[in-house]
XYZ file of C-alpha atoms in Angstrom:
353
model
C 135.049 97.247 109.490
C 134.950 95.251 112.956
C 131.498 95.790 114.885
C 130.881 95.106 118.537
C 127.302 93.489 118.308
C 125.009 93.279 121.356
C 121.936 91.145 121.715
C 119.715 91.969 124.704
C 117.261 89.898 126.212
C 113.661 90.934 125.276
C 111.651 92.252 128.077
C 108.366 93.047 126.455
C 105.524 91.210 128.076
C 105.495 87.288 127.116
C 108.374 87.949 124.136
C 110.063 84.874 123.748
C 112.375 85.600 120.661
C 116.041 86.436 120.287
C 117.369 88.582 117.379
C 119.866 85.948 116.437
C 120.553 81.864 116.780
C 123.841 80.603 117.778
C 124.467 79.539 114.032
C 123.467 83.158 112.844
C 126.140 84.549 115.355
C 128.795 82.182 114.234
C 127.995 83.494 110.684
C 128.978 87.282 111.814
C 131.736 86.105 114.157
C 133.167 84.414 110.919
C 133.252 87.792 109.351
C 135.445 89.283 111.840
C 132.610 90.794 114.104
C 132.407 90.457 118.107
C 129.142 89.174 119.143
C 127.717 89.677 122.840
C 124.565 88.346 124.165
C 122.642 89.160 127.441
C 122.513 85.785 129.999
C 119.531 83.833 129.181
C 118.617 85.975 125.936
C 117.833 82.866 123.991
C 116.613 80.536 126.509
C 112.607 80.999 125.637
C 113.664 80.229 122.079
C 115.427 77.145 122.906
C 118.934 78.350 122.994
C 120.905 78.555 125.960
C 124.103 80.275 127.068
C 126.467 77.537 126.497
C 125.286 77.052 122.978
C 126.201 80.764 122.393
C 129.633 80.411 123.950
C 130.462 77.310 121.753
C 130.665 79.479 118.805
C 132.337 82.381 120.115
C 129.806 84.561 121.534
C 130.672 86.429 124.788
C 127.705 86.151 127.368
C 127.290 89.386 129.486
C 125.731 88.545 133.166
C 123.479 91.801 132.651
C 121.621 94.304 130.392
C 123.833 96.952 131.700
C 127.080 95.218 130.548
C 125.551 94.114 127.316
C 124.641 97.342 126.285
C 128.165 98.814 127.310
C 129.728 96.000 125.245
C 127.640 96.517 122.089
C 127.992 99.448 119.587
C 125.352 97.963 117.317
C 122.289 96.569 119.435
C 120.276 93.893 117.498
C 116.965 93.221 119.133
C 113.536 92.002 118.123
C 110.905 94.141 119.591
C 111.065 97.994 119.795
C 112.972 99.179 123.212
C 111.112 99.019 126.484
C 111.451 101.425 129.337
C 113.772 99.087 130.812
C 115.875 99.170 127.468
C 116.002 102.948 127.106
C 118.059 103.525 130.192
C 121.249 101.736 128.804
C 120.839 103.535 125.144
C 123.291 106.081 124.467
C 124.120 108.604 121.550
C 126.526 106.091 120.207
C 124.606 103.242 119.706
C 123.300 102.061 116.357
C 119.825 100.236 117.041
C 118.299 97.687 114.679
C 115.014 95.945 115.441
C 111.209 96.282 114.864
C 110.331 99.883 115.742
C 106.600 100.767 114.071
C 107.300 104.312 115.119
C 104.406 105.669 112.768
C 102.035 104.562 115.316
C 104.318 105.484 118.545
C 104.972 109.151 118.519
C 106.103 108.706 122.344
C 108.990 106.325 121.626
C 109.849 108.395 118.427
C 110.522 111.010 120.808
C 112.257 109.504 123.317
C 114.782 107.938 120.684
C 115.457 111.349 119.132
C 116.317 112.787 122.386
C 118.930 109.974 123.196
C 120.476 111.075 119.584
C 121.282 107.595 118.463
C 120.567 106.350 115.276
C 117.838 103.850 114.810
C 117.029 101.505 111.876
C 113.684 99.747 111.719
C 113.565 96.062 110.657
C 110.070 96.868 109.090
C 111.638 99.735 107.090
C 114.061 97.526 105.060
C 112.938 97.261 101.660
C 115.065 95.434 99.174
C 113.811 94.753 95.357
C 110.319 95.934 96.577
C 110.158 93.567 99.211
C 110.255 93.661 102.982
C 112.548 90.930 103.738
C 112.792 91.111 107.270
C 109.180 91.880 108.032
C 107.962 89.287 105.682
C 108.792 85.989 107.806
C 106.912 87.530 111.047
C 104.018 88.502 108.841
C 103.472 85.171 107.439
C 103.853 83.746 111.253
C 101.170 86.217 112.357
C 99.037 85.314 109.504
C 98.885 81.677 110.375
C 98.568 82.548 114.065
C 95.627 84.716 113.363
C 93.529 81.759 112.258
C 94.486 79.293 115.016
C 93.990 81.862 117.600
C 90.857 83.186 116.156
C 89.283 79.560 115.690
C 89.792 78.939 119.500
C 88.444 82.527 120.450
C 85.101 81.442 118.566
C 84.854 78.327 121.074
C 81.833 78.847 123.478
C 84.082 78.545 126.588
C 86.151 81.468 125.228
C 83.040 83.621 124.843
C 82.641 82.867 120.964
C 79.494 81.934 119.194
C 80.187 78.154 119.440
C 81.211 77.701 115.933
C 83.834 75.155 114.538
C 85.405 77.606 111.926
C 85.977 74.829 109.461
C 82.711 73.242 110.056
C 82.230 69.424 108.623
C 81.708 68.077 104.938
C 78.076 67.602 105.885
C 75.994 69.962 103.923
C 73.616 70.706 106.919
C 76.689 71.899 108.892
C 77.479 75.459 108.753
C 80.952 76.493 107.985
C 82.513 79.470 109.527
C 82.989 82.560 107.076
C 86.389 84.361 107.174
C 87.331 87.926 105.832
C 90.559 88.811 105.629
C 91.742 92.642 105.113
C 94.837 92.701 103.034
C 96.522 90.261 100.631
C 99.965 90.766 101.364
C 102.231 88.305 103.598
C 100.019 88.312 106.549
C 96.761 88.252 104.904
C 97.542 85.471 102.404
C 98.783 82.969 105.210
C 95.441 83.746 107.014
C 93.470 83.000 103.967
C 95.155 79.643 103.042
C 95.218 78.324 106.482
C 91.466 79.117 106.924
C 90.895 77.587 103.729
C 92.409 74.663 104.472
C 90.571 73.831 107.488
C 87.415 74.162 105.606
C 86.214 77.815 106.243
C 84.695 79.932 103.676
C 87.365 82.595 102.772
C 86.994 86.201 101.343
C 90.100 88.429 100.931
C 89.982 92.386 100.220
C 92.543 94.245 98.906
C 92.756 97.334 96.541
C 95.622 95.599 94.455
C 94.346 93.287 91.974
C 97.838 91.955 91.458
C 97.810 90.980 95.065
C 94.717 89.535 95.076
C 95.513 87.307 91.964
C 98.567 86.002 93.885
C 96.107 84.553 96.512
C 93.437 82.976 94.439
C 96.344 81.472 92.234
C 97.259 79.489 95.215
C 93.620 78.584 96.164
C 90.849 79.401 93.696
C 88.067 78.904 96.111
C 89.118 82.157 98.016
C 86.770 84.739 96.962
C 88.699 87.980 95.862
C 87.228 91.374 96.578
C 88.320 94.827 95.383
C 85.149 96.697 96.142
C 85.121 98.275 99.526
C 81.169 98.312 99.716
C 81.034 94.713 98.660
C 83.790 94.054 101.613
C 81.755 95.757 104.211
C 78.520 94.115 102.911
C 80.204 90.669 104.214
C 80.504 92.003 108.060
C 76.718 90.390 108.974
C 78.053 87.128 108.220
C 81.690 87.054 109.285
C 82.703 84.769 112.054
C 86.471 85.702 112.008
C 87.881 89.169 110.657
C 91.323 89.173 110.245
C 92.540 92.656 109.887
C 96.018 92.907 107.985
C 95.987 95.972 105.703
C 99.563 97.437 105.637
C 101.137 100.590 104.331
C 105.011 100.453 104.533
C 106.002 102.971 106.889
C 102.580 104.424 107.480
C 99.901 104.052 110.133
C 97.424 101.437 109.468
C 94.248 102.692 107.518
C 90.953 102.665 109.813
C 89.066 100.688 107.439
C 86.691 99.158 110.155
C 84.760 101.682 112.242
C 82.379 100.971 115.315
C 79.241 101.097 113.176
C 80.707 98.097 111.102
C 81.214 96.299 114.345
C 77.624 96.679 115.264
C 76.822 94.499 111.987
C 78.665 91.486 113.433
C 77.098 88.472 115.271
C 77.601 88.613 119.133
C 80.541 86.116 119.423
C 82.380 86.740 116.493
C 86.067 87.587 116.408
C 88.673 90.250 115.214
C 92.377 89.693 115.117
C 94.056 92.874 114.199
C 97.562 91.865 112.927
C 98.028 95.534 112.183
C 97.939 96.483 115.825
C 101.914 97.530 115.521
C 101.253 99.991 113.020
C 97.894 101.347 114.826
C 95.493 98.860 113.635
C 92.934 99.200 110.982
C 89.864 98.722 113.276
C 88.980 101.836 114.883
C 88.526 99.803 118.200
C 91.709 98.424 118.205
C 94.159 98.976 121.170
C 97.255 97.122 121.818
C 97.145 94.175 124.167
C 99.484 91.576 125.694
C 99.257 87.723 125.835
C 98.929 88.363 129.446
C 95.762 89.807 128.656
C 95.191 89.500 124.994
C 91.365 90.163 124.201
C 88.741 92.533 124.882
C 85.048 92.794 123.797
C 83.525 95.762 122.072
C 80.185 95.631 120.542
C 79.763 92.039 121.266
C 82.823 91.287 119.284
C 85.880 89.621 120.876
C 89.023 91.693 119.764
C 92.689 89.893 119.857
C 95.177 92.920 119.299
C 98.491 91.385 120.644
C 101.262 93.720 119.307
C 103.833 90.842 119.277
C 101.872 87.837 117.946
C 105.067 86.080 116.617
C 106.550 86.081 120.148
C 104.104 82.996 121.074
C 106.239 80.814 118.856
C 109.711 82.218 119.660
C 111.753 79.206 118.241
C 110.115 79.289 114.761
C 110.313 83.194 114.908
C 113.844 83.380 115.838
C 114.856 80.802 113.225
C 113.170 82.819 110.490
C 114.730 86.029 111.457
C 118.034 84.427 111.561
C 117.497 83.445 108.150
C 117.518 86.941 107.021
C 119.155 89.215 109.434
C 122.888 88.466 109.141
C 123.229 89.717 105.651
C 121.695 92.852 106.517
C 123.503 93.462 109.978
C 126.660 92.851 108.091
C 125.896 95.895 105.831
C 126.282 98.176 108.671
C 130.205 97.079 108.672
C 130.588 99.118 105.274
C 132.097 102.500 105.340
C 129.660 105.294 105.424
C 126.763 102.781 105.097
C 124.334 105.408 105.837
C 125.026 107.362 103.008
C 126.153 104.861 100.303
C 123.903 101.838 101.218
C 120.423 102.981 99.619
C 118.869 99.883 101.319
C 119.765 100.603 104.661
C 119.623 104.455 104.570
C 116.209 104.404 103.526
C 115.323 102.267 106.547
C 116.621 104.781 109.122
C 114.026 106.006 111.320
C 115.982 108.122 113.683
C 119.424 109.851 113.319
C 121.167 112.687 115.128
C 118.037 113.779 117.094
C 115.591 113.638 114.180
C 112.633 111.449 113.253
C 113.098 110.741 109.561
C 109.616 108.901 109.116
C 106.030 110.163 109.128
C 104.232 109.651 112.343
C 100.666 109.473 113.362
């Protein structure tokens, strides 16, 4: 079945990603689909309009014309107010949604009457293939960003996270909550730059997967033991994730009071509501705030800071799942895509807050 696939320009603050590279579009065109992209949608990821035209993509001058041309709308982040005005009941929307922590957006999408499928809800062979590469990027960014926020001029404690090899020089301590894709990458990068790293997870299997990669990472399976490290933690990376659910509040304000002034929290799970009580979504325009003397970084689209890398990573996995929508009665016959439907026919199909 031929699909008209529309790729709009992302309008979320400081979001540079685009859903598909020209090469990924070419792959879908070769399967018989028509591809449309909004003018300059790929520029911040390093792809100009001519690169899309060269592979057969039709460039639309405005968002309005793009949404009219596309039946299937493929974007990166959840629709913003500027996107919602163009969505109709006839649209199929495929993007990151994170509706478990966004009841307002869930309500707006259900009122429109469209079908919305979440990238983060696509589960295939017990994996989250579209979410995984973005989580890995966020995990690496959490340490890169957290390390700079510890600098004195950024309001941090003035600690070099990796320290030096000299015994008399203090090494930074990193506590990672969650041993999934994001937490694993955060832990490995922190170790590679010389920090002392502990990782907490309920799953012994997940912890083992991390320590196999670096045996110097300290695995923690006990909540009390984990919280006992708060007083000596310089950088806390919060990456607990429950697929399709709001993130659990693991760290409360009283735990923050145990941390040293000038320490840093990066809450990767902010998209799903955050697993720190004091978390609130921020943007790259104003990425941080301070609570109890601790700097919080809670940007809700972290991979948007490296759009070229992130777009390439998304484009490696998206075409195959996009093409599955072309199958007759996909919403009933394709178990993977059916289970990823968040909104359909005016109903929200996932658990909210």
